[in-house]
PDB file of C-alpha atoms and ligand atoms in Angstrom:
ATOM      1  CA  MET A   1      15.616  -2.065 -48.175  1.00 62.00           C
ATOM      2  CA  HIS A   2      16.016  -1.268 -44.857  1.00 83.00           C
ATOM      3  CA  GLU A   3      13.201  -4.404 -44.206  1.00 88.00           C
ATOM      4  CA  ARG A   4      15.255  -4.952 -41.006  1.00 91.00           C
ATOM      5  CA  LEU A   5      15.059  -1.359 -39.902  1.00 93.00           C
ATOM      6  CA  ARG A   6      11.705  -1.473 -40.458  1.00 93.00           C
ATOM      7  CA  ALA A   7      11.044  -4.739 -38.911  1.00 94.00           C
ATOM      8  CA  LEU A   8      12.807  -2.938 -35.852  1.00 95.00           C
ATOM      9  CA  VAL A   9      10.504  -0.272 -35.628  1.00 95.00           C
ATOM     10  CA  LYS A  10       7.097  -1.864 -35.769  1.00 95.00           C
ATOM     11  CA  LEU A  11       8.481  -4.085 -33.152  1.00 95.00           C
ATOM     12  CA  SER A  12       9.674  -0.723 -30.581  1.00 96.00           C
ATOM     13  CA  GLU A  13       6.077   0.397 -31.431  1.00 94.00           C
ATOM     14  CA  ILE A  14       4.597  -2.985 -30.282  1.00 95.00           C
ATOM     15  CA  ASP A  15       6.605  -2.811 -27.132  1.00 95.00           C
ATOM     16  CA  ALA A  16       6.113   1.070 -26.051  1.00 93.00           C
ATOM     17  CA  SER A  17       2.501   0.501 -25.979  1.00 93.00           C
ATOM     18  CA  GLY A  18       2.758  -3.239 -24.134  1.00 93.00           C
ATOM     19  CA  ARG A  19       4.631  -1.201 -21.797  1.00 91.00           C
ATOM     20  CA  ALA A  20       2.359   1.686 -20.711  1.00 91.00           C
ATOM     21  CA  LEU A  21      -0.280  -1.703 -20.336  1.00 95.00           C
ATOM     22  CA  ASP A  22       2.180  -3.377 -18.327  1.00 92.00           C
ATOM     23  CA  LEU A  23       2.531  -0.484 -16.055  1.00 93.00           C
ATOM     24  CA  GLN A  24      -0.852  -0.101 -15.018  1.00 95.00           C
ATOM     25  CA  LEU A  25      -1.044  -3.928 -15.439  1.00 95.00           C
ATOM     26  CA  GLN A  26       1.543  -3.994 -12.369  1.00 95.00           C
ATOM     27  CA  GLU A  27       0.176  -0.491 -10.590  1.00 96.00           C
ATOM     28  CA  ILE A  28      -3.743  -1.513 -10.739  1.00 96.00           C
ATOM     29  CA  PRO A  29      -2.755  -4.183  -8.277  1.00 95.00           C
ATOM     30  CA  ALA A  30       0.219  -2.158  -6.260  1.00 96.00           C
ATOM     31  CA  ARG A  31      -2.515  -0.030  -4.849  1.00 95.00           C
ATOM     32  CA  VAL A  32      -4.831  -2.334  -3.754  1.00 96.00           C
ATOM     33  CA  ALA A  33      -2.580  -4.202  -1.906  1.00 96.00           C
ATOM     34  CA  GLU A  34      -1.882  -0.692  -0.323  1.00 96.00           C
ATOM     35  CA  SER A  35      -5.046  -0.687   0.228  1.00 95.00           C
ATOM     36  CA  ARG A  36      -5.479  -3.476   1.711  1.00 96.00           C
ATOM     37  CA  GLY A  37      -2.586  -2.710   4.385  1.00 96.00           C
ATOM     38  CA  ASP A  38      -4.571   0.383   5.417  1.00 94.00           C
ATOM     39  CA  LEU A  39      -6.933  -1.857   6.028  1.00 95.00           C
ATOM     40  CA  ALA A  40      -5.385  -4.617   8.748  1.00 96.00           C
ATOM     41  CA  ARG A  41      -3.467  -1.523   9.788  1.00 96.00           C
ATOM     42  CA  LEU A  42      -7.112  -0.470  11.195  1.00 95.00           C
ATOM     43  CA  GLU A  43      -7.935  -3.996  12.119  1.00 96.00           C
ATOM     44  CA  GLY A  44      -5.016  -3.761  14.295  1.00 97.00           C
ATOM     45  CA  LEU A  45      -5.797  -0.524  15.902  1.00 95.00           C
ATOM     46  CA  LEU A  46      -9.126  -2.190  16.482  1.00 96.00           C
ATOM     47  CA  ALA A  47      -7.728  -5.516  18.162  1.00 97.00           C
ATOM     48  CA  ARG A  48      -6.089  -3.613  20.037  1.00 97.00           C
ATOM     49  CA  GLU A  49      -8.800  -1.747  21.134  1.00 96.00           C
ATOM     50  CA  ARG A  50     -10.672  -3.898  22.207  1.00 97.00           C
ATOM     51  CA  SER A  51      -8.071  -5.761  24.549  1.00 97.00           C
ATOM     52  CA  ASP A  52      -7.641  -2.808  26.102  1.00 96.00           C
ATOM     53  CA  LEU A  53     -11.720  -2.563  27.001  1.00 96.00           C
ATOM     54  CA  ALA A  54     -11.466  -5.401  27.767  1.00 97.00           C
ATOM     55  CA  GLU A  55      -8.799  -5.167  30.600  1.00 97.00           C
ATOM     56  CA  ALA A  56     -10.606  -1.988  31.718  1.00 96.00           C
ATOM     57  CA  GLU A  57     -13.773  -3.956  32.411  1.00 96.00           C
ATOM     58  CA  ARG A  58     -11.560  -6.474  34.440  1.00 97.00           C
ATOM     59  CA  LEU A  59     -10.709  -3.522  36.529  1.00 96.00           C
ATOM     60  CA  LYS A  60     -13.339  -2.425  37.159  1.00 96.00           C
ATOM     61  CA  LYS A  61     -14.801  -5.600  38.181  1.00 97.00           C
ATOM     62  CA  SER A  62     -12.128  -5.364  40.633  1.00 95.00           C
ATOM     63  CA  HIS A  63     -12.819  -2.292  42.279  1.00 95.00           C
ATOM     64  CA  GLU A  64     -16.495  -3.283  42.550  1.00 95.00           C
ATOM     65  CA  ASP A  65     -15.670  -6.151  44.222  1.00 96.00           C
ATOM     66  CA  GLU A  66     -13.407  -4.619  46.560  1.00 94.00           C
ATOM     67  CA  ILE A  67     -16.122  -1.982  47.065  1.00 95.00           C
ATOM     68  CA  ALA A  68     -18.365  -4.984  48.276  1.00 96.00           C
ATOM     69  CA  ARG A  69     -15.720  -6.589  50.297  1.00 94.00           C
ATOM     70  CA  HIS A  70     -15.382  -3.593  51.701  1.00 93.00           C
ATOM     71  CA  GLY A  71     -18.959  -2.721  52.637  1.00 94.00           C
ATOM     72  CA  GLU A  72     -19.760  -6.097  54.382  1.00 94.00           C
ATOM     73  CA  SER A  73     -16.824  -5.402  56.173  1.00 91.00           C
ATOM     74  CA  LEU A  74     -18.580  -1.814  57.048  1.00 92.00           C
ATOM     75  CA  GLY A  75     -22.355  -3.783  57.915  1.00 92.00           C
ATOM     76  CA  LYS A  76     -19.818  -6.118  59.889  1.00 91.00           C
ATOM     77  CA  SER A  77     -18.127  -3.200  61.818  1.00 89.00           C
ATOM     78  CA  LYS A  78     -21.580  -1.358  62.130  1.00 88.00           C
ATOM     79  CA  ALA A  79     -22.644  -4.417  64.122  1.00 89.00           C
ATOM     80  CA  LYS A  80     -19.810  -4.296  66.431  1.00 87.00           C
ATOM     81  CA  ALA A  81     -20.385  -1.167  66.977  1.00 85.00           C
ATOM     82  CA  ALA A  82     -23.922  -1.728  68.991  1.00 85.00           C
ATOM     83  CA  LYS A  83     -21.975  -4.248  70.939  1.00 88.00           C
ATOM     84  CA  ALA A  84     -19.323  -2.321  72.832  1.00 84.00           C
ATOM     85  CA  ARG A  85     -18.571  -2.640  76.364  1.00 89.00           C
ATOM     86  CA  ASN A  86     -16.693  -0.121  77.044  1.00 90.00           C
ATOM     87  CA  ALA A  87     -15.240   3.326  75.495  1.00 90.00           C
ATOM     88  CA  ARG A  88     -12.365   1.747  74.431  1.00 90.00           C
ATOM     89  CA  GLU A  89     -13.923  -0.765  72.356  1.00 89.00           C
ATOM     90  CA  ALA A  90     -16.324   1.639  70.707  1.00 90.00           C
ATOM     91  CA  GLU A  91     -13.599   3.840  69.587  1.00 91.00           C
ATOM     92  CA  ALA A  92     -11.773   1.012  68.386  1.00 91.00           C
ATOM     93  CA  VAL A  93     -14.496  -0.508  66.443  1.00 90.00           C
ATOM     94  CA  GLU A  94     -15.160   3.667  65.187  1.00 92.00           C
ATOM     95  CA  ARG A  95     -11.372   2.971  63.238  1.00 93.00           C
ATOM     96  CA  GLU A  96     -12.939   0.292  61.388  1.00 91.00           C
ATOM     97  CA  VAL A  97     -15.395   1.588  60.337  1.00 92.00           C
ATOM     98  CA  ASP A  98     -13.523   4.502  58.513  1.00 93.00           C
ATOM     99  CA  GLY A  99     -11.311   2.984  58.054  1.00 93.00           C
ATOM    100  CA  ALA A 100     -13.981   0.639  55.904  1.00 92.00           C
ATOM    101  CA  ARG A 101     -15.612   4.493  54.270  1.00 94.00           C
ATOM    102  CA  ARG A 102     -12.457   5.874  53.593  1.00 95.00           C
ATOM    103  CA  SER A 103     -11.636   2.565  50.968  1.00 93.00           C
ATOM    104  CA  ILE A 104     -14.996   2.264  49.729  1.00 95.00           C
ATOM    105  CA  LYS A 105     -14.681   5.957  48.952  1.00 96.00           C
ATOM    106  CA  GLU A 106     -11.413   5.667  47.619  1.00 95.00           C
ATOM    107  CA  ARG A 107     -12.504   2.694  45.080  1.00 94.00           C
ATOM    108  CA  GLU A 108     -15.788   4.417  44.609  1.00 96.00           C
ATOM    109  CA  GLY A 109     -13.319   7.845  43.364  1.00 96.00           C
ATOM    110  CA  GLU A 110     -11.394   5.224  40.777  1.00 95.00           C
ATOM    111  CA  ARG A 111     -14.089   2.850  39.480  1.00 96.00           C
ATOM    112  CA  GLU A 112     -15.948   6.579  38.220  1.00 96.00           C
ATOM    113  CA  ARG A 113     -12.548   7.642  36.332  1.00 96.00           C
ATOM    114  CA  LEU A 114     -11.740   4.082  34.984  1.00 96.00           C
ATOM    115  CA  MET A 115     -15.664   4.687  33.596  1.00 96.00           C
ATOM    116  CA  ALA A 116     -14.963   7.974  31.693  1.00 97.00           C
ATOM    117  CA  ALA A 117     -11.320   6.562  30.278  1.00 96.00           C
ATOM    118  CA  MET A 118     -13.780   3.893  29.105  1.00 96.00           C
ATOM    119  CA  GLU A 119     -16.207   6.434  27.903  1.00 97.00           C
ATOM    120  CA  LEU A 120     -13.578   8.044  25.812  1.00 96.00           C
ATOM    121  CA  GLN A 121     -11.890   4.851  24.818  1.00 96.00           C
ATOM    122  CA  ARG A 122     -15.463   2.554  23.652  1.00 96.00           C
ATOM    123  CA  LYS A 123     -16.806   6.450  21.337  1.00 96.00           C
ATOM    124  CA  ALA A 124     -13.087   5.950  19.618  1.00 95.00           C
ATOM    125  CA  PHE A 125     -13.490   1.816  19.582  1.00 96.00           C
ATOM    126  CA  THR A 126     -16.953   2.693  17.611  1.00 96.00           C
ATOM    127  CA  GLU A 127     -15.382   5.880  15.217  1.00 96.00           C
ATOM    128  CA  HIS A 128     -12.685   3.079  13.967  1.00 95.00           C
ATOM    129  CA  GLU A 129     -14.889   0.705  14.122  1.00 96.00           C
ATOM    130  CA  GLY A 130     -17.524   2.361  11.649  1.00 96.00           C
ATOM    131  CA  GLU A 131     -14.676   3.786   9.435  1.00 95.00           C
ATOM    132  CA  PHE A 132     -13.086   0.188   9.528  1.00 96.00           C
ATOM    133  CA  GLU A 133     -16.797  -0.835   7.763  1.00 97.00           C
ATOM    134  CA  ARG A 134     -16.474   1.606   5.438  1.00 96.00           C
ATOM    135  CA  LEU A 135     -12.933   0.927   3.890  1.00 95.00           C
ATOM    136  CA  ARG A 136     -13.674  -2.253   4.190  1.00 96.00           C
ATOM    137  CA  SER A 137     -16.581  -1.743   1.500  1.00 97.00           C
ATOM    138  CA  MET A 138     -14.784   0.496  -0.376  1.00 96.00           C
ATOM    139  CA  LEU A 139     -11.774  -1.636  -0.616  1.00 96.00           C
ATOM    140  CA  SER A 140     -14.199  -4.930  -1.702  1.00 96.00           C
ATOM    141  CA  GLU A 141     -15.894  -2.042  -4.173  1.00 96.00           C
ATOM    142  CA  ASP A 142     -12.116  -1.783  -5.484  1.00 95.00           C
ATOM    143  CA  GLU A 143     -10.956  -4.728  -5.748  1.00 96.00           C
ATOM    144  CA  ALA A 144     -14.121  -5.576  -8.003  1.00 97.00           C
ATOM    145  CA  LYS A 145     -13.316  -2.262 -10.282  1.00 97.00           C
ATOM    146  CA  ALA A 146      -9.329  -2.579 -10.434  1.00 97.00           C
ATOM    147  CA  GLN A 147      -9.729  -6.792 -11.848  1.00 97.00           C
ATOM    148  CA  VAL A 148     -12.453  -5.663 -14.833  1.00 97.00           C
ATOM    149  CA  LYS A 149      -9.367  -2.755 -15.421  1.00 97.00           C
ATOM    150  CA  ILE A 150      -7.109  -5.683 -15.427  1.00 97.00           C
ATOM    151  CA  ASP A 151      -9.075  -8.022 -17.359  1.00 97.00           C
ATOM    152  CA  ALA A 152      -9.633  -5.170 -20.216  1.00 97.00           C
ATOM    153  CA  LEU A 153      -6.004  -4.447 -19.568  1.00 96.00           C
ATOM    154  CA  THR A 154      -4.743  -7.942 -20.595  1.00 96.00           C
ATOM    155  CA  ILE A 155      -7.268  -7.938 -23.793  1.00 96.00           C
ATOM    156  CA  GLU A 156      -5.845  -5.154 -25.246  1.00 96.00           C
ATOM    157  CA  ARG A 157      -2.345  -5.820 -24.225  1.00 95.00           C
ATOM    158  CA  ASP A 158      -2.505  -9.370 -25.998  1.00 94.00           C
ATOM    159  CA  HIS A 159      -4.154  -7.181 -28.354  1.00 94.00           C
ATOM    160  CA  VAL A 160      -1.477  -5.140 -28.998  1.00 93.00           C
ATOM    161  CA  THR A 161       1.636  -7.275 -28.873  1.00 93.00           C
ATOM    162  CA  ARG A 162      -0.049  -9.786 -31.273  1.00 91.00           C
ATOM    163  CA  GLY A 163       1.766 -10.235 -34.468  1.00 89.00           C
ATOM    164  CA  ARG A 164       5.215  -8.912 -32.698  1.00 94.00           C
ATOM    165  CA  GLY A 165       6.079 -12.772 -33.172  1.00 94.00           C
ATOM    166  CA  GLU A 166       5.928 -11.780 -36.616  1.00 94.00           C
ATOM    167  CA  PHE A 167       8.434  -9.019 -36.594  1.00 95.00           C
ATOM    168  CA  VAL A 168      11.242 -10.410 -34.476  1.00 96.00           C
ATOM    169  CA  GLY A 169      10.909 -13.124 -37.527  1.00 95.00           C
ATOM    170  CA  LEU A 170      12.066 -10.448 -39.893  1.00 94.00           C
ATOM    171  CA  VAL A 171      15.163  -9.781 -37.804  1.00 95.00           C
ATOM    172  CA  ASP A 172      18.268 -11.973 -37.520  1.00 95.00           C
ATOM    173  CA  LYS A 173      19.032 -13.159 -33.527  1.00 96.00           C
ATOM    174  CA  PRO A 174      22.086 -11.037 -32.939  1.00 96.00           C
ATOM    175  CA  THR A 175      19.700  -8.102 -33.391  1.00 96.00           C
ATOM    176  CA  VAL A 176      17.008  -9.436 -31.803  1.00 97.00           C
ATOM    177  CA  ARG A 177      19.077  -9.924 -28.661  1.00 97.00           C
ATOM    178  CA  ARG A 178      20.791  -6.161 -28.653  1.00 97.00           C
ATOM    179  CA  TYR A 179      17.370  -4.852 -28.855  1.00 97.00           C
ATOM    180  CA  GLU A 180      16.053  -6.512 -25.957  1.00 96.00           C
ATOM    181  CA  GLN A 181      19.462  -5.952 -23.989  1.00 97.00           C
ATOM    182  CA  LEU A 182      18.500  -1.783 -24.627  1.00 97.00           C
ATOM    183  CA  ARG A 183      14.650  -2.440 -24.402  1.00 94.00           C
ATOM    184  CA  GLU A 184      15.645  -3.928 -20.979  1.00 94.00           C
ATOM    185  CA  LYS A 185      18.171  -1.495 -19.689  1.00 95.00           C
ATOM    186  CA  LYS A 186      16.782   2.026 -21.328  1.00 94.00           C
ATOM    187  CA  GLY A 187      12.845   1.428 -21.701  1.00 91.00           C
ATOM    188  CA  ASN A 188      13.696   1.573 -25.554  1.00 93.00           C
ATOM    189  CA  ALA A 189      15.620   0.409 -28.192  1.00 96.00           C
ATOM    190  CA  VAL A 190      14.756   2.569 -31.345  1.00 97.00           C
ATOM    191  CA  VAL A 191      14.668   6.074 -31.775  1.00 97.00           C
ATOM    192  CA  GLU A 192      14.162   8.360 -34.568  1.00 96.00           C
ATOM    193  CA  ILE A 193      17.201  11.245 -34.958  1.00 96.00           C
ATOM    194  CA  ALA A 194      15.387  15.018 -34.921  1.00 95.00           C
ATOM    195  CA  ALA A 195      16.922  17.671 -35.983  1.00 94.00           C
ATOM    196  CA  GLY A 196      20.290  15.800 -36.005  1.00 94.00           C
ATOM    197  CA  SER A 197      20.111  14.485 -32.325  1.00 97.00           C
ATOM    198  CA  CYS A 198      19.024  11.030 -31.116  1.00 97.00           C
ATOM    199  CA  VAL A 199      15.602  11.562 -29.568  1.00 97.00           C
ATOM    200  CA  GLY A 200      16.880   9.084 -26.945  1.00 96.00           C
ATOM    201  CA  CYS A 201      19.441  10.132 -25.631  1.00 97.00           C
ATOM    202  CA  ARG A 202      18.886  14.188 -27.267  1.00 97.00           C
ATOM    203  CA  MET A 203      22.718  13.886 -28.194  1.00 97.00           C
ATOM    204  CA  ALA A 204      23.752  14.943 -31.372  1.00 97.00           C
ATOM    205  CA  ILE A 205      24.955  12.814 -34.469  1.00 96.00           C
ATOM    206  CA  PRO A 206      28.549  13.303 -35.912  1.00 96.00           C
ATOM    207  CA  PRO A 207      27.807  14.880 -39.270  1.00 94.00           C
ATOM    208  CA  GLN A 208      29.482  12.441 -40.852  1.00 93.00           C
ATOM    209  CA  MET A 209      26.765   9.947 -39.929  1.00 93.00           C
ATOM    210  CA  LEU A 210      24.157  11.710 -40.593  1.00 92.00           C
ATOM    211  CA  LEU A 211      25.865  12.115 -44.481  1.00 91.00           C
ATOM    212  CA  ASP A 212      26.397   8.364 -44.111  1.00 90.00           C
ATOM    213  CA  LEU A 213      22.580   7.622 -43.632  1.00 89.00           C
ATOM    214  CA  GLN A 214      21.479  10.043 -46.286  1.00 85.00           C
ATOM    215  CA  ARG A 215      23.688   8.580 -48.770  1.00 83.00           C
ATOM    216  CA  GLU A 216      22.247   6.257 -51.822  1.00 69.00           C
ATOM    217  CA  GLU A 217      24.225   2.842 -50.054  1.00 72.00           C
ATOM    218  CA  GLN A 218      23.321   4.080 -46.232  1.00 70.00           C
ATOM    219  CA  PRO A 219      24.240   0.995 -43.633  1.00 74.00           C
ATOM    220  CA  ASP A 220      20.960  -0.857 -42.748  1.00 80.00           C
ATOM    221  CA  LEU A 221      20.912  -0.443 -39.235  1.00 90.00           C
ATOM    222  CA  ALA A 222      22.675   2.321 -37.367  1.00 92.00           C
ATOM    223  CA  GLN A 223      23.357   2.715 -33.658  1.00 95.00           C
ATOM    224  CA  CYS A 224      23.493   5.916 -31.384  1.00 96.00           C
ATOM    225  CA  PRO A 225      27.343   6.694 -30.701  1.00 96.00           C
ATOM    226  CA  HIS A 226      26.283   7.810 -27.146  1.00 97.00           C
ATOM    227  CA  CYS A 227      23.783   5.670 -26.220  1.00 97.00           C
ATOM    228  CA  ARG A 228      24.090   2.904 -28.475  1.00 96.00           C
ATOM    229  CA  ARG A 229      20.245   3.109 -29.445  1.00 97.00           C
ATOM    230  CA  PHE A 230      19.234   2.021 -32.769  1.00 96.00           C
ATOM    231  CA  VAL A 231      18.857   4.610 -35.048  1.00 95.00           C
ATOM    232  CA  PHE A 232      16.850   6.558 -38.021  1.00 93.00           C
ATOM    233  CA  THR A 233      15.562   8.721 -39.531  1.00 91.00           C
ATOM    234  CA  LYS A 234      12.067   9.124 -41.452  1.00 90.00           C
ATOM    235  CA  ALA A 235      13.002   9.224 -45.084  1.00 87.00           C
ATOM    236  CA  MET A 236      14.561   5.423 -44.156  1.00 88.00           C
ATOM    237  CA  ILE A 237      11.861   4.101 -43.234  1.00 87.00           C
ATOM    238  CA  GLU A 238       9.477   5.447 -45.873  1.00 83.00           C
ATOM    239  CA  ASP A 239       8.876   3.381 -49.389  1.00 68.00           C
TER     240      ASP A 239
HETATM  241 ZN1   ZN B   1      21.367   8.261 -28.536  1.00 51.93          ZN
END
């Protein structure tokens, strides 16, 4: 009696353990992938900061070139001032000298502001670089640990699901198909009836059906009228 039902109950127990392991086997790589994503984002940020710094460096260089250029024309103007032949020429040269000095001062001011900003940028960059290195070594540790865990879970899963085929062989094909459909849709396909209710959907089993299941010539397999899961009472699977 109930050999088919007992095989289904066993199958369901095996699949429930396998499912828990499968969930862990999915969850571990997903977590590692998330850390990998964080690391890639940080790497992108570092690349942007590095190119910003290079750009600022180029700008600083161009300020310095201009300062040098104005310095040269200041020198020339001063040389001209010594050779001025009259007051008008002297005044004109004086204006040139003032202009060059003003330009130098402006560029120097810009360079100073730029250097202050670069100092902050460099500090942030160094911090992010350190954070990146920390995350990278953490990730490679996590990856190694995850692999060990995955290997152990895979072995455990093989162990838990061993013998599954034997139970499948004890059940007719249409019932196995129905079992698999239910399992896919609801997560589990075989549940107990406890206190008159289906443990799967928590709905009450009709009294007549409960009586039928208690009779001597009880049906071999029963399904919950609400969720269609296979249902059984403890008494049905006891010898
Ligand atoms: Zn149900």
